[in-house]
Amino acid sequence: MVPREAWIAVYMMADRYRGTLYAGVTAQFITRITDHREGRGSGFTRRYGLTRLVWYEEHMLMTEAIQRETSIKRWPRQWKINLIERDNPRWDDLYAAVFEWTPVPKWTPNSPLTSPTSPETAPSAPGRGATGRPIGRGPDRR
């Protein structure tokens, strides 16, 4: 299995919904997308503020990925939009979903000192209240 850092991928970045587009290819997907988001990517993405990952496609071989990127770069703009909207109709930033990023809970002096996985703060199962009892109409639940 290939480590996630070594993903070969073709991707598209945008600045907003149906905004400026950039198509790229990389053998280090996570690093490259992070670079774009932090202003260390290509001059084009930096100049136009393209920080939103709106589409990507994994490949097994770099040669295939380069061919795909070259092909996409030659496409009319509408074809690129259609490709993005087939899988991501709202043009959501896929960065968080792809890299499973979750914000670190913010601790404040008045908050309880519990970890997110402790029993006191663990989310209850769907359809259950904080006590773990099913949510219903009353004690008899008829």
Short mmCIF file of C-alpha atoms in Angstrom, two decimals:
data_model
loop_
_atom_site.label_atom_id
_atom_site.label_comp_id
_atom_site.label_asym_id
_atom_site.label_seq_id
_atom_site.Cartn_x
_atom_site.Cartn_y
_atom_site.Cartn_z
CA MET A 1 0.00 0.00 0.00
CA VAL A 2 1.28 3.45 -0.94
CA PRO A 3 1.52 5.95 1.92
CA ARG A 4 -0.99 8.79 1.67
CA GLU A 5 1.86 11.29 1.39
CA ALA A 6 2.95 9.60 -1.85
CA TRP A 7 -0.40 9.71 -3.63
CA ILE A 8 -0.11 10.34 -7.35
CA ALA A 9 -2.98 12.57 -8.35
CA VAL A 10 -4.34 15.04 -10.85
CA TYR A 11 -6.26 17.82 -9.14
CA MET A 12 -7.99 21.14 -9.65
CA MET A 13 -7.85 24.16 -7.37
CA ALA A 14 -10.23 27.14 -7.42
CA ASP A 15 -10.72 30.40 -5.56
CA ARG A 16 -14.52 30.17 -5.35
CA TYR A 17 -17.59 28.55 -6.92
CA ARG A 18 -17.03 28.55 -10.70
CA GLY A 19 -14.06 30.86 -10.24
CA THR A 20 -10.51 30.72 -11.58
CA LEU A 21 -9.24 27.15 -12.08
CA TYR A 22 -5.84 25.51 -11.92
CA ALA A 23 -5.13 21.90 -12.95
CA GLY A 24 -2.04 20.20 -11.60
CA VAL A 25 -0.36 16.84 -11.11
CA THR A 26 1.77 15.60 -8.24
CA ALA A 27 3.34 12.51 -6.73
CA GLN A 28 3.01 14.00 -3.22
CA PHE A 29 -0.64 14.97 -3.04
CA ILE A 30 -0.92 16.02 0.61
CA THR A 31 2.26 18.09 0.53
CA ARG A 32 1.39 19.77 -2.77
CA ILE A 33 -2.17 20.73 -1.81
CA THR A 34 -0.96 22.04 1.55
CA ASP A 35 1.66 24.11 -0.28
CA HIS A 36 -1.02 25.64 -2.51
CA ARG A 37 -3.18 26.47 0.49
CA GLU A 38 -0.28 28.12 2.32
CA GLY A 39 0.91 30.20 -0.64
CA ARG A 40 3.91 28.01 -1.48
CA GLY A 41 2.35 26.38 -4.56
CA SER A 42 2.71 27.53 -8.13
CA GLY A 43 2.97 31.22 -8.90
CA PHE A 44 -0.43 31.05 -10.61
CA THR A 45 -2.26 29.63 -7.59
CA ARG A 46 -0.52 32.11 -5.32
CA ARG A 47 -1.26 35.09 -7.60
CA TYR A 48 -4.97 34.26 -7.91
CA GLY A 49 -5.56 32.90 -4.40
CA LEU A 50 -6.51 29.39 -5.49
CA THR A 51 -6.68 27.58 -2.16
CA ARG A 52 -9.80 25.45 -2.58
CA LEU A 53 -9.29 21.81 -3.64
CA VAL A 54 -12.40 21.17 -5.75
CA TRP A 55 -11.53 17.97 -7.64
CA TYR A 56 -8.90 15.24 -7.69
CA GLU A 57 -8.27 11.86 -9.26
CA GLU A 58 -5.79 9.27 -8.01
CA HIS A 59 -3.48 7.39 -10.38
CA MET A 60 -1.18 4.41 -10.02
CA LEU A 61 1.45 5.67 -12.48
CA MET A 62 2.87 9.16 -12.84
CA THR A 63 2.96 8.82 -16.64
CA GLU A 64 -0.81 8.26 -16.70
CA ALA A 65 -1.38 11.17 -14.34
CA ILE A 66 0.69 13.51 -16.52
CA GLN A 67 -1.26 12.44 -19.61
CA ARG A 68 -4.55 13.08 -17.81
CA GLU A 69 -3.43 16.51 -16.58
CA THR A 70 -2.26 17.48 -20.07
CA SER A 71 -5.59 16.38 -21.49
CA ILE A 72 -7.61 18.31 -18.88
CA LYS A 73 -5.54 21.46 -19.43
CA ARG A 74 -6.51 21.34 -23.12
CA TRP A 75 -10.22 21.02 -22.37
CA PRO A 76 -12.63 23.93 -22.72
CA ARG A 77 -13.47 25.56 -19.39
CA GLN A 78 -17.03 24.17 -19.39
CA TRP A 79 -15.75 20.58 -19.59
CA LYS A 80 -13.62 21.21 -16.49
CA ILE A 81 -16.62 22.67 -14.68
CA ASN A 82 -18.71 19.64 -15.69
CA LEU A 83 -16.01 17.30 -14.35
CA ILE A 84 -15.90 19.13 -11.01
CA GLU A 85 -19.68 19.34 -10.68
CA ARG A 86 -20.17 15.65 -11.44
CA ASP A 87 -18.53 14.79 -8.10
CA ASN A 88 -18.61 18.10 -6.22
CA PRO A 89 -21.66 20.10 -7.35
CA ARG A 90 -21.32 22.75 -4.61
CA TRP A 91 -17.58 23.21 -5.19
CA ASP A 92 -16.85 22.37 -1.55
CA ASP A 93 -13.24 22.53 -0.44
CA LEU A 94 -12.30 18.84 -0.33
CA TYR A 95 -9.13 19.41 1.70
CA ALA A 96 -10.66 18.58 5.07
CA ALA A 97 -12.49 15.50 3.79
CA VAL A 98 -9.50 14.13 1.89
CA PHE A 99 -7.02 14.63 4.69
CA GLU A 100 -9.48 13.86 7.51
CA TRP A 101 -8.71 17.15 9.17
CA THR A 102 -10.69 18.06 12.23
CA PRO A 103 -10.18 21.16 14.31
CA VAL A 104 -8.59 20.74 17.70
CA PRO A 105 -11.16 21.52 20.41
CA LYS A 106 -10.48 24.89 21.96
CA TRP A 107 -9.85 24.74 25.69
CA THR A 108 -10.95 27.63 27.86
CA PRO A 109 -10.35 28.06 31.60
CA ASN A 110 -14.01 27.35 32.42
CA SER A 111 -14.30 24.20 30.30
CA PRO A 112 -14.12 20.72 31.88
CA LEU A 113 -10.79 18.95 31.62
CA THR A 114 -12.00 15.98 29.60
CA SER A 115 -10.70 14.53 26.39
CA PRO A 116 -12.95 14.10 23.34
CA THR A 117 -12.89 10.33 23.87
CA SER A 118 -13.71 10.32 27.56
CA PRO A 119 -17.12 8.91 28.55
CA GLU A 120 -18.28 12.33 29.73
CA THR A 121 -17.82 13.90 26.30
CA ALA A 122 -18.25 10.95 23.94
CA PRO A 123 -21.16 11.45 21.57
CA SER A 124 -24.18 9.31 22.28
CA ALA A 125 -25.49 6.89 19.69
CA PRO A 126 -28.02 8.21 17.16
CA GLY A 127 -31.49 8.33 18.63
CA ARG A 128 -30.25 8.25 22.21
CA GLY A 129 -30.05 10.97 24.79
CA ALA A 130 -27.10 11.83 26.98
CA THR A 131 -28.15 9.08 29.41
CA GLY A 132 -27.96 6.45 26.70
CA ARG A 133 -31.68 5.72 26.95
CA PRO A 134 -33.73 5.75 23.73
CA ILE A 135 -35.48 9.03 23.04
CA GLY A 136 -39.20 8.32 22.99
CA ARG A 137 -42.67 9.48 23.97
CA GLY A 138 -42.51 8.37 27.58
CA PRO A 139 -41.66 5.48 29.88
CA ASP A 140 -43.90 3.00 28.03
CA ARG A 141 -42.83 4.10 24.47
CA ARG A 142 -45.94 2.65 22.81
#
